[in-house]
Amino acid sequence: MRVSFLLLILYTFSTQAFSQQASYPQVVAKAGDGIYLLLRRHGLDPSVHLAPFLDLNKENIGKGNSLYTGRTYLLPIDTAEPNPAEAKAEPATLKVTSGLTATIPLFGKKYERVEILDQQLKGAVYYLVSGHGGPDPGAIGKYGSHMLAEDEYAYDVTARLARRLMQHGATVYMIMQDENDGIRDEAILKIDRDEVNYSAQKVSLDQRERLHQRTSAINKLHAKHKGAYQRMLSIHVDSRSKGQKIDVFFYHHKNSLLGQKLADAIHRTFTTNYRQHQPNREYSGTVSDRSSLYVIKYSDPPTVFIELGNIKNDLDQRRFVSANNRQALANWIAEGIISDFRAK
C-alpha cells in the first residue's frame, strides 16, 4: 500500500513535469546558434527572456552559456502585453495615412508633404538609424574651409530614405531624430548636437549606452510588430586616410540569412546603377559579415549596416555635399529594399 502510494506521487510529479515541459515551444539549435540569436529568431527579446531561457534549459547549457548543435531547447512563453501609454507615444513614427499624401513635419517644410505613389511595401516595417548624433558627430572631414560631420550627412540620407519608403507604403521608424533639420539641400550641413533617440530620449554621453538606447528602442518596437515583415538599416559614413576612395559597402550578421539577403539585394542595385550611370567605372562595394558591431549583434530584426563612403576623401566628399547625390543614395537603397521585399 505504501509502495503504491509512493508510485502514485512519483507518477503525478513526472506527469506534471512532462505537462509543464510540453507547454513550452521546442526548438532545435542550429550550427552557429547562440542564445541571443535563437531567441530573436523566434520573436523573443533577449533582455527579457534570457533568464527564463537559462532556467528552463539549465541542464542543456554549455560553457559560457553556449548551445549544443542539434539539441532541443525550450522557449519561454512571451507574456508581455503592449503598454497602452507607449503605444500612444509615437510622435515621429512615419506611417502611411489614408489619401494620396501624408504630412511628416520631421522632414522639414520643403519635404513634409509626402505623396504616396503606390503600396509596394505595404505591411513592411523598417527601422532606420543614422549613425552617431547628439553629443557624438562621428567621423569628421575637412572640405575646403568647412568641416563635414558624419552624423549630419548620414541623417540627411536616412531621412530621404525614410520618405522614399513611405512613398511606397511602408511603415518607417526613424530612431535618430532632429526636428529642426529636416531634409536639407545645402552642400554644407550645419553641425549641431540636438538629435534625440526615439522617442524624444536624450542621447547619452556614453558610447555604449548610446548604442543600447537605439537597439532597445528598436527591439521594443520589433516586439510590438511581432509577426510583421521587419528590417533594420543603420547608415554611416566611414573615415579612412584622405587618399583612400571607397564605394558604398554593406555589413550583416554572419548568422542572419535575412540580413544577408537584404544586403545582397541593395548591393545588386548599386552594381546595376553604377553600370548604367558610370559605365566606365567599376563598382567595388562589398557585402560582408561584421557580427561584432553592436547594432548588428543586439538588434532583433534582420539588420544591414551601410557605409556610404570616406568622409575624408575629396572624391567621396562629392557624394555627400551634393543633395542630388544624397537623394540618389537614398533612392538606390530603397530600390534594393523593394527588391528584397518582393522576394520575401
mmCIF file of C-alpha atoms in Angstrom:
data_model
loop_
_atom_site.group_PDB
_atom_site.id
_atom_site.type_symbol
_atom_site.label_atom_id
_atom_site.label_comp_id
_atom_site.label_asym_id
_atom_site.label_seq_id
_atom_site.Cartn_x
_atom_site.Cartn_y
_atom_site.Cartn_z
ATOM 1 C CA MET A 1 0.000 0.000 0.000
ATOM 2 C CA ARG A 2 2.801 2.379 0.924
ATOM 3 C CA VAL A 3 4.666 1.398 -2.269
ATOM 4 C CA SER A 4 1.564 2.074 -4.384
ATOM 5 C CA PHE A 5 1.147 5.481 -2.720
ATOM 6 C CA LEU A 6 4.802 6.361 -3.436
ATOM 7 C CA LEU A 7 4.431 5.318 -7.069
ATOM 8 C CA LEU A 8 1.333 7.483 -7.344
ATOM 9 C CA ILE A 9 3.275 10.506 -6.037
ATOM 10 C CA LEU A 10 6.132 9.855 -8.492
ATOM 11 C CA TYR A 11 3.703 9.376 -11.373
ATOM 12 C CA THR A 12 1.859 12.596 -10.523
ATOM 13 C CA PHE A 13 5.106 14.549 -10.254
ATOM 14 C CA SER A 14 6.517 13.190 -13.542
ATOM 15 C CA THR A 15 3.218 13.798 -15.339
ATOM 16 C CA GLN A 16 3.139 17.398 -14.128
ATOM 17 C CA ALA A 17 6.752 17.907 -15.192
ATOM 18 C CA PHE A 18 6.040 16.440 -18.634
ATOM 19 C CA SER A 19 2.918 18.575 -18.965
ATOM 20 C CA GLN A 20 4.877 21.693 -17.975
ATOM 21 C CA GLN A 21 7.637 20.892 -20.477
ATOM 22 C CA ALA A 22 5.159 20.150 -23.256
ATOM 23 C CA SER A 23 3.547 23.578 -22.760
ATOM 24 C CA TYR A 24 6.714 25.390 -23.884
ATOM 25 C CA PRO A 25 7.643 25.686 -27.577
ATOM 26 C CA GLN A 26 10.569 23.475 -28.509
ATOM 27 C CA VAL A 27 13.305 24.364 -31.000
ATOM 28 C CA VAL A 28 16.455 22.663 -32.209
ATOM 29 C CA ALA A 29 19.715 24.644 -32.072
ATOM 30 C CA LYS A 30 21.434 25.052 -35.432
ATOM 31 C CA ALA A 31 25.161 25.309 -36.081
ATOM 32 C CA GLY A 32 26.328 28.784 -35.052
ATOM 33 C CA ASP A 33 23.325 29.478 -32.844
ATOM 34 C CA GLY A 34 23.780 31.434 -29.642
ATOM 35 C CA ILE A 35 21.045 32.094 -27.114
ATOM 36 C CA TYR A 36 20.530 35.696 -28.296
ATOM 37 C CA LEU A 37 20.199 34.645 -31.922
ATOM 38 C CA LEU A 38 17.869 31.755 -31.084
ATOM 39 C CA LEU A 39 15.583 33.977 -29.018
ATOM 40 C CA ARG A 40 15.491 36.733 -31.619
ATOM 41 C CA ARG A 41 14.729 34.277 -34.415
ATOM 42 C CA HIS A 42 11.596 33.280 -32.540
ATOM 43 C CA GLY A 43 10.473 36.821 -31.727
ATOM 44 C CA LEU A 44 11.690 36.936 -28.122
ATOM 45 C CA ASP A 45 13.592 39.853 -26.582
ATOM 46 C CA PRO A 46 16.850 38.535 -25.017
ATOM 47 C CA SER A 47 16.822 41.314 -22.408
ATOM 48 C CA VAL A 48 13.510 39.909 -21.138
ATOM 49 C CA HIS A 49 13.719 36.202 -21.922
ATOM 50 C CA LEU A 50 17.380 35.283 -21.377
ATOM 51 C CA ALA A 51 16.972 34.407 -17.669
ATOM 52 C CA PRO A 52 13.800 32.304 -18.195
ATOM 53 C CA PHE A 53 15.518 30.504 -21.079
ATOM 54 C CA LEU A 54 18.532 29.637 -18.933
ATOM 55 C CA ASP A 55 16.253 28.424 -16.142
ATOM 56 C CA LEU A 56 14.236 26.211 -18.483
ATOM 57 C CA ASN A 57 17.317 24.700 -20.114
ATOM 58 C CA LYS A 58 19.886 24.704 -17.302
ATOM 59 C CA GLU A 59 20.724 21.016 -17.855
ATOM 60 C CA ASN A 60 21.366 21.667 -21.537
ATOM 61 C CA ILE A 61 23.601 24.764 -21.499
ATOM 62 C CA GLY A 62 27.310 24.595 -22.280
ATOM 63 C CA LYS A 63 30.251 26.641 -21.035
ATOM 64 C CA GLY A 64 29.754 30.379 -21.332
ATOM 65 C CA ASN A 65 26.009 29.890 -21.887
ATOM 66 C CA SER A 66 26.659 28.166 -25.218
ATOM 67 C CA LEU A 67 24.191 25.896 -27.016
ATOM 68 C CA TYR A 68 24.740 22.381 -28.323
ATOM 69 C CA THR A 69 24.037 21.999 -32.025
ATOM 70 C CA GLY A 70 21.216 19.542 -32.683
ATOM 71 C CA ARG A 71 19.811 19.590 -29.156
ATOM 72 C CA THR A 72 16.226 20.574 -28.378
ATOM 73 C CA TYR A 73 15.608 23.649 -26.219
ATOM 74 C CA LEU A 74 12.503 25.046 -24.566
ATOM 75 C CA LEU A 75 11.477 28.626 -25.331
ATOM 76 C CA PRO A 76 9.926 30.853 -22.647
ATOM 77 C CA ILE A 77 6.345 31.961 -23.187
ATOM 78 C CA ASP A 78 6.083 35.586 -24.305
ATOM 79 C CA THR A 79 3.556 37.042 -21.881
ATOM 80 C CA ALA A 80 4.410 40.709 -22.455
ATOM 81 C CA GLU A 81 1.394 42.901 -23.028
ATOM 82 C CA PRO A 82 1.603 46.103 -25.082
ATOM 83 C CA ASN A 83 1.949 49.234 -22.976
ATOM 84 C CA PRO A 84 -1.021 51.468 -23.893
ATOM 85 C CA ALA A 85 0.861 54.626 -22.905
ATOM 86 C CA GLU A 86 3.839 53.645 -25.027
ATOM 87 C CA ALA A 87 1.609 52.770 -27.967
ATOM 88 C CA LYS A 88 0.215 56.302 -27.965
ATOM 89 C CA ALA A 89 3.604 57.981 -27.675
ATOM 90 C CA GLU A 90 4.788 57.764 -31.271
ATOM 91 C CA PRO A 91 5.478 61.373 -32.243
ATOM 92 C CA ALA A 92 7.819 60.540 -35.083
ATOM 93 C CA THR A 93 6.532 57.231 -36.347
ATOM 94 C CA LEU A 94 6.228 57.577 -40.095
ATOM 95 C CA LYS A 95 3.114 55.763 -41.208
ATOM 96 C CA VAL A 96 1.140 55.809 -44.425
ATOM 97 C CA THR A 97 -2.106 57.702 -43.973
ATOM 98 C CA SER A 98 -5.282 57.448 -45.999
ATOM 99 C CA GLY A 99 -5.439 59.521 -49.166
ATOM 100 C CA LEU A 100 -2.742 60.497 -51.603
ATOM 101 C CA THR A 101 -0.454 62.487 -49.275
ATOM 102 C CA ALA A 102 0.882 62.364 -45.738
ATOM 103 C CA THR A 103 2.321 65.295 -43.781
ATOM 104 C CA ILE A 104 5.512 64.482 -41.874
ATOM 105 C CA PRO A 105 6.945 67.562 -40.088
ATOM 106 C CA LEU A 106 10.173 65.692 -39.304
ATOM 107 C CA PHE A 107 11.141 66.053 -42.975
ATOM 108 C CA GLY A 108 11.064 69.873 -42.812
ATOM 109 C CA LYS A 109 8.821 72.381 -44.575
ATOM 110 C CA LYS A 110 10.054 71.690 -48.101
ATOM 111 C CA TYR A 111 9.638 67.917 -47.895
ATOM 112 C CA GLU A 112 6.955 67.356 -45.248
ATOM 113 C CA ARG A 113 4.171 66.633 -47.765
ATOM 114 C CA VAL A 114 4.758 63.060 -48.913
ATOM 115 C CA GLU A 115 2.879 61.789 -51.942
ATOM 116 C CA ILE A 116 2.039 58.092 -51.614
ATOM 117 C CA LEU A 117 2.927 56.648 -55.002
ATOM 118 C CA ASP A 118 1.901 53.015 -54.504
ATOM 119 C CA GLN A 119 1.635 50.189 -51.943
ATOM 120 C CA GLN A 120 4.668 48.106 -52.973
ATOM 121 C CA LEU A 121 5.872 47.978 -49.362
ATOM 122 C CA LYS A 122 2.508 47.627 -47.647
ATOM 123 C CA GLY A 123 2.893 45.551 -44.479
ATOM 124 C CA ALA A 124 6.664 46.150 -44.230
ATOM 125 C CA VAL A 125 8.143 47.830 -41.142
ATOM 126 C CA TYR A 126 11.572 49.488 -41.283
ATOM 127 C CA TYR A 127 13.772 50.880 -38.509
ATOM 128 C CA LEU A 128 16.258 53.426 -39.845
ATOM 129 C CA VAL A 129 19.214 54.517 -37.723
ATOM 130 C CA SER A 130 21.563 57.270 -38.845
ATOM 131 C CA GLY A 131 24.996 56.891 -37.307
ATOM 132 C CA HIS A 132 26.145 58.842 -34.232
ATOM 133 C CA GLY A 133 24.255 62.048 -33.340
ATOM 134 C CA GLY A 134 23.630 64.070 -30.197
ATOM 135 C CA PRO A 135 26.967 64.648 -28.455
ATOM 136 C CA ASP A 136 28.768 62.425 -30.989
ATOM 137 C CA PRO A 137 29.266 63.880 -34.509
ATOM 138 C CA GLY A 138 31.044 60.750 -35.716
ATOM 139 C CA ALA A 139 33.747 60.999 -38.369
ATOM 140 C CA ILE A 140 34.864 64.479 -39.433
ATOM 141 C CA GLY A 141 36.230 65.500 -42.826
ATOM 142 C CA LYS A 142 37.639 68.821 -43.987
ATOM 143 C CA TYR A 143 36.096 70.252 -47.151
ATOM 144 C CA GLY A 144 37.838 73.499 -48.093
ATOM 145 C CA SER A 145 37.342 75.728 -45.069
ATOM 146 C CA HIS A 146 34.373 73.678 -43.848
ATOM 147 C CA MET A 147 34.058 70.651 -41.582
ATOM 148 C CA LEU A 148 31.777 67.797 -42.629
ATOM 149 C CA ALA A 149 30.269 65.708 -39.818
ATOM 150 C CA GLU A 150 29.240 62.112 -40.373
ATOM 151 C CA ASP A 151 26.052 62.346 -38.312
ATOM 152 C CA GLU A 152 24.647 65.245 -40.371
ATOM 153 C CA TYR A 153 25.148 63.577 -43.767
ATOM 154 C CA ALA A 154 24.091 60.129 -42.582
ATOM 155 C CA TYR A 155 20.951 61.709 -41.110
ATOM 156 C CA ASP A 156 20.073 63.504 -44.352
ATOM 157 C CA VAL A 157 20.381 60.316 -46.426
ATOM 158 C CA THR A 158 18.406 58.391 -43.795
ATOM 159 C CA ALA A 159 15.577 60.946 -43.798
ATOM 160 C CA ARG A 160 15.450 60.864 -47.600
ATOM 161 C CA LEU A 161 15.326 57.061 -47.475
ATOM 162 C CA ALA A 162 12.512 57.142 -44.895
ATOM 163 C CA ARG A 163 10.485 59.455 -47.118
ATOM 164 C CA ARG A 164 11.107 57.250 -50.157
ATOM 165 C CA LEU A 165 9.999 54.096 -48.349
ATOM 166 C CA MET A 166 6.853 55.865 -47.171
ATOM 167 C CA GLN A 167 6.042 56.779 -50.755
ATOM 168 C CA HIS A 168 5.821 53.046 -51.426
ATOM 169 C CA GLY A 169 3.522 52.275 -48.488
ATOM 170 C CA ALA A 170 5.970 51.203 -45.752
ATOM 171 C CA THR A 171 5.753 51.889 -42.027
ATOM 172 C CA VAL A 172 9.012 53.591 -41.046
ATOM 173 C CA TYR A 173 10.579 54.469 -37.701
ATOM 174 C CA MET A 174 13.473 56.928 -37.645
ATOM 175 C CA ILE A 175 15.361 56.045 -34.485
ATOM 176 C CA MET A 176 17.595 59.155 -34.517
ATOM 177 C CA GLN A 177 15.566 62.343 -34.951
ATOM 178 C CA ASP A 178 16.281 66.043 -35.389
ATOM 179 C CA GLU A 179 13.087 68.069 -35.567
ATOM 180 C CA ASN A 180 14.956 71.248 -36.580
ATOM 181 C CA ASP A 181 16.958 69.912 -39.516
ATOM 182 C CA GLY A 182 14.518 68.030 -41.724
ATOM 183 C CA ILE A 183 15.791 67.125 -45.191
ATOM 184 C CA ARG A 184 18.317 69.744 -46.309
ATOM 185 C CA ASP A 185 19.553 70.628 -49.789
ATOM 186 C CA GLU A 186 22.590 72.677 -48.745
ATOM 187 C CA ALA A 187 26.047 71.399 -49.604
ATOM 188 C CA ILE A 188 27.447 72.185 -46.162
ATOM 189 C CA LEU A 189 25.174 70.804 -43.448
ATOM 190 C CA LYS A 190 25.467 72.737 -40.205
ATOM 191 C CA ILE A 191 26.766 70.686 -37.289
ATOM 192 C CA ASP A 192 24.541 70.621 -34.211
ATOM 193 C CA ARG A 193 24.033 68.409 -31.151
ATOM 194 C CA ASP A 194 20.252 68.367 -30.733
ATOM 195 C CA GLU A 195 19.392 64.966 -32.186
ATOM 196 C CA VAL A 196 17.347 62.703 -29.908
ATOM 197 C CA ASN A 197 16.740 58.984 -29.730
ATOM 198 C CA TYR A 198 13.275 57.565 -30.432
ATOM 199 C CA SER A 199 11.117 58.730 -28.895
ATOM 200 C CA ALA A 200 12.321 62.123 -27.595
ATOM 201 C CA GLN A 201 15.031 60.461 -25.450
ATOM 202 C CA LYS A 202 18.165 62.493 -24.791
ATOM 203 C CA VAL A 203 21.191 60.843 -26.380
ATOM 204 C CA SER A 204 23.614 59.525 -23.770
ATOM 205 C CA LEU A 205 27.162 60.824 -23.422
ATOM 206 C CA ASP A 206 28.388 57.222 -23.016
ATOM 207 C CA GLN A 207 29.080 55.487 -26.320
ATOM 208 C CA ARG A 208 27.901 52.008 -25.333
ATOM 209 C CA GLU A 209 24.790 53.432 -23.691
ATOM 210 C CA ARG A 210 24.027 55.382 -26.890
ATOM 211 C CA LEU A 211 24.085 52.153 -28.863
ATOM 212 C CA HIS A 212 21.964 50.430 -26.224
ATOM 213 C CA GLN A 213 19.392 53.232 -26.439
ATOM 214 C CA ARG A 214 18.998 52.570 -30.151
ATOM 215 C CA THR A 215 18.780 48.808 -30.024
ATOM 216 C CA SER A 216 16.448 48.931 -27.025
ATOM 217 C CA ALA A 217 14.027 51.238 -28.879
ATOM 218 C CA ILE A 218 14.172 49.031 -31.972
ATOM 219 C CA ASN A 219 13.666 45.799 -30.048
ATOM 220 C CA LYS A 220 10.628 47.139 -28.183
ATOM 221 C CA LEU A 221 9.057 48.202 -31.461
ATOM 222 C CA HIS A 222 10.014 44.874 -33.030
ATOM 223 C CA ALA A 223 8.115 43.029 -30.288
ATOM 224 C CA LYS A 224 5.124 45.306 -30.822
ATOM 225 C CA HIS A 225 5.062 44.434 -34.543
ATOM 226 C CA LYS A 226 5.585 40.723 -33.927
ATOM 227 C CA GLY A 227 4.651 38.684 -36.991
ATOM 228 C CA ALA A 228 5.214 41.526 -39.483
ATOM 229 C CA TYR A 229 7.974 41.734 -42.083
ATOM 230 C CA GLN A 230 10.589 43.885 -40.281
ATOM 231 C CA ARG A 231 14.086 45.074 -41.179
ATOM 232 C CA MET A 232 16.619 47.495 -39.682
ATOM 233 C CA LEU A 233 19.179 49.608 -41.547
ATOM 234 C CA SER A 234 21.986 51.580 -39.889
ATOM 235 C CA ILE A 235 23.530 54.215 -42.152
ATOM 236 C CA HIS A 236 27.032 55.595 -41.602
ATOM 237 C CA VAL A 237 29.876 57.448 -43.286
ATOM 238 C CA ASP A 238 33.326 55.903 -42.969
ATOM 239 C CA SER A 239 36.607 57.582 -42.027
ATOM 240 C CA ARG A 240 39.849 56.425 -43.617
ATOM 241 C CA SER A 241 43.025 58.016 -44.896
ATOM 242 C CA LYS A 242 42.369 61.068 -47.076
ATOM 243 C CA GLY A 243 43.752 59.370 -50.189
ATOM 244 C CA GLN A 244 41.545 56.275 -49.948
ATOM 245 C CA LYS A 245 38.418 56.422 -52.092
ATOM 246 C CA ILE A 246 35.848 53.730 -51.303
ATOM 247 C CA ASP A 247 32.487 52.625 -52.631
ATOM 248 C CA VAL A 248 29.325 52.005 -50.636
ATOM 249 C CA PHE A 249 29.573 48.717 -48.765
ATOM 250 C CA PHE A 250 27.371 46.622 -46.506
ATOM 251 C CA TYR A 251 27.650 44.534 -43.322
ATOM 252 C CA HIS A 252 25.329 41.903 -41.821
ATOM 253 C CA HIS A 253 25.368 39.300 -39.032
ATOM 254 C CA LYS A 254 27.016 36.053 -40.078
ATOM 255 C CA ASN A 255 24.044 34.014 -38.835
ATOM 256 C CA SER A 256 21.339 36.248 -40.291
ATOM 257 C CA LEU A 257 20.338 34.861 -43.682
ATOM 258 C CA LEU A 258 17.636 37.522 -43.977
ATOM 259 C CA GLY A 259 20.075 40.307 -43.155
ATOM 260 C CA GLN A 260 22.498 38.999 -45.772
ATOM 261 C CA LYS A 261 19.680 38.672 -48.301
ATOM 262 C CA LEU A 262 18.738 42.333 -47.825
ATOM 263 C CA ALA A 263 22.374 43.439 -48.046
ATOM 264 C CA ASP A 264 22.834 41.436 -51.252
ATOM 265 C CA ALA A 265 19.687 42.961 -52.781
ATOM 266 C CA ILE A 266 20.862 46.532 -52.111
ATOM 267 C CA HIS A 267 24.370 45.686 -53.298
ATOM 268 C CA ARG A 268 22.995 44.322 -56.600
ATOM 269 C CA THR A 269 21.018 47.529 -57.056
ATOM 270 C CA PHE A 270 24.151 49.647 -56.583
ATOM 271 C CA THR A 271 26.109 47.448 -59.000
ATOM 272 C CA THR A 272 23.383 47.819 -61.639
ATOM 273 C CA ASN A 273 23.057 51.590 -61.185
ATOM 274 C CA TYR A 274 26.794 52.169 -61.338
ATOM 275 C CA ARG A 275 26.943 50.105 -64.525
ATOM 276 C CA GLN A 276 24.170 52.232 -66.010
ATOM 277 C CA HIS A 277 25.229 55.698 -64.839
ATOM 278 C CA GLN A 278 29.010 55.264 -64.749
ATOM 279 C CA PRO A 279 29.750 52.541 -67.336
ATOM 280 C CA ASN A 280 33.488 53.284 -67.396
ATOM 281 C CA ARG A 281 33.855 52.876 -63.650
ATOM 282 C CA GLU A 282 33.829 49.524 -61.858
ATOM 283 C CA TYR A 283 31.814 49.422 -58.619
ATOM 284 C CA SER A 284 33.872 47.791 -55.859
ATOM 285 C CA GLY A 285 31.412 47.846 -52.930
ATOM 286 C CA THR A 286 31.124 44.591 -50.999
ATOM 287 C CA VAL A 287 28.829 42.633 -48.688
ATOM 288 C CA SER A 288 30.453 41.007 -45.669
ATOM 289 C CA ASP A 289 29.960 39.744 -42.110
ATOM 290 C CA ARG A 290 30.544 42.204 -39.274
ATOM 291 C CA SER A 291 28.745 40.404 -36.455
ATOM 292 C CA SER A 292 30.719 42.191 -33.743
ATOM 293 C CA LEU A 293 29.170 45.603 -34.465
ATOM 294 C CA TYR A 294 26.860 46.431 -31.557
ATOM 295 C CA VAL A 295 23.769 47.370 -33.555
ATOM 296 C CA ILE A 296 24.118 44.258 -35.716
ATOM 297 C CA LYS A 297 24.730 41.967 -32.765
ATOM 298 C CA TYR A 298 21.960 43.240 -30.493
ATOM 299 C CA SER A 299 19.148 44.339 -32.818
ATOM 300 C CA ASP A 300 16.291 41.839 -33.078
ATOM 301 C CA PRO A 301 15.173 42.451 -36.685
ATOM 302 C CA PRO A 302 17.462 41.394 -39.551
ATOM 303 C CA THR A 303 19.959 44.228 -39.890
ATOM 304 C CA VAL A 304 22.127 45.813 -42.576
ATOM 305 C CA PHE A 305 24.875 48.300 -41.689
ATOM 306 C CA ILE A 306 25.759 50.627 -44.595
ATOM 307 C CA GLU A 307 28.918 52.705 -45.057
ATOM 308 C CA LEU A 308 28.367 55.429 -47.669
ATOM 309 C CA GLY A 309 31.992 56.393 -48.341
ATOM 310 C CA ASN A 310 35.084 58.027 -46.863
ATOM 311 C CA ILE A 311 34.278 61.486 -45.482
ATOM 312 C CA LYS A 312 37.953 62.497 -45.671
ATOM 313 C CA ASN A 313 38.442 61.668 -49.369
ATOM 314 C CA ASP A 314 37.976 64.519 -51.889
ATOM 315 C CA LEU A 315 36.117 62.373 -54.436
ATOM 316 C CA ASP A 316 33.894 60.672 -51.882
ATOM 317 C CA GLN A 317 33.007 64.052 -50.426
ATOM 318 C CA ARG A 318 31.249 64.883 -53.703
ATOM 319 C CA ARG A 319 28.905 62.018 -52.883
ATOM 320 C CA PHE A 320 27.885 63.815 -49.700
ATOM 321 C CA VAL A 321 27.906 67.560 -50.426
ATOM 322 C CA SER A 322 25.564 67.241 -53.421
ATOM 323 C CA ALA A 323 21.891 66.997 -52.424
ATOM 324 C CA ASN A 324 21.201 65.177 -55.697
ATOM 325 C CA ASN A 325 23.815 62.573 -54.839
ATOM 326 C CA ARG A 326 22.394 62.121 -51.341
ATOM 327 C CA GLN A 327 18.970 61.606 -52.884
ATOM 328 C CA ALA A 328 20.419 59.101 -55.366
ATOM 329 C CA LEU A 329 21.945 57.126 -52.481
ATOM 330 C CA ALA A 330 18.546 57.031 -50.751
ATOM 331 C CA ASN A 331 16.769 56.056 -53.978
ATOM 332 C CA TRP A 332 19.181 53.225 -54.737
ATOM 333 C CA ILE A 333 18.971 51.847 -51.217
ATOM 334 C CA ALA A 334 15.168 51.978 -51.489
ATOM 335 C CA GLU A 335 15.282 50.107 -54.815
ATOM 336 C CA GLY A 336 17.247 47.305 -53.171
ATOM 337 C CA ILE A 337 14.841 47.233 -50.227
ATOM 338 C CA ILE A 338 11.852 46.916 -52.564
ATOM 339 C CA SER A 339 13.603 44.118 -54.448
ATOM 340 C CA ASP A 340 14.210 42.258 -51.192
ATOM 341 C CA PHE A 341 10.597 42.702 -50.062
ATOM 342 C CA ARG A 342 9.243 41.389 -53.349
ATOM 343 C CA ALA A 343 11.368 38.263 -52.993
ATOM 344 C CA LYS A 344 10.340 37.553 -49.388
#
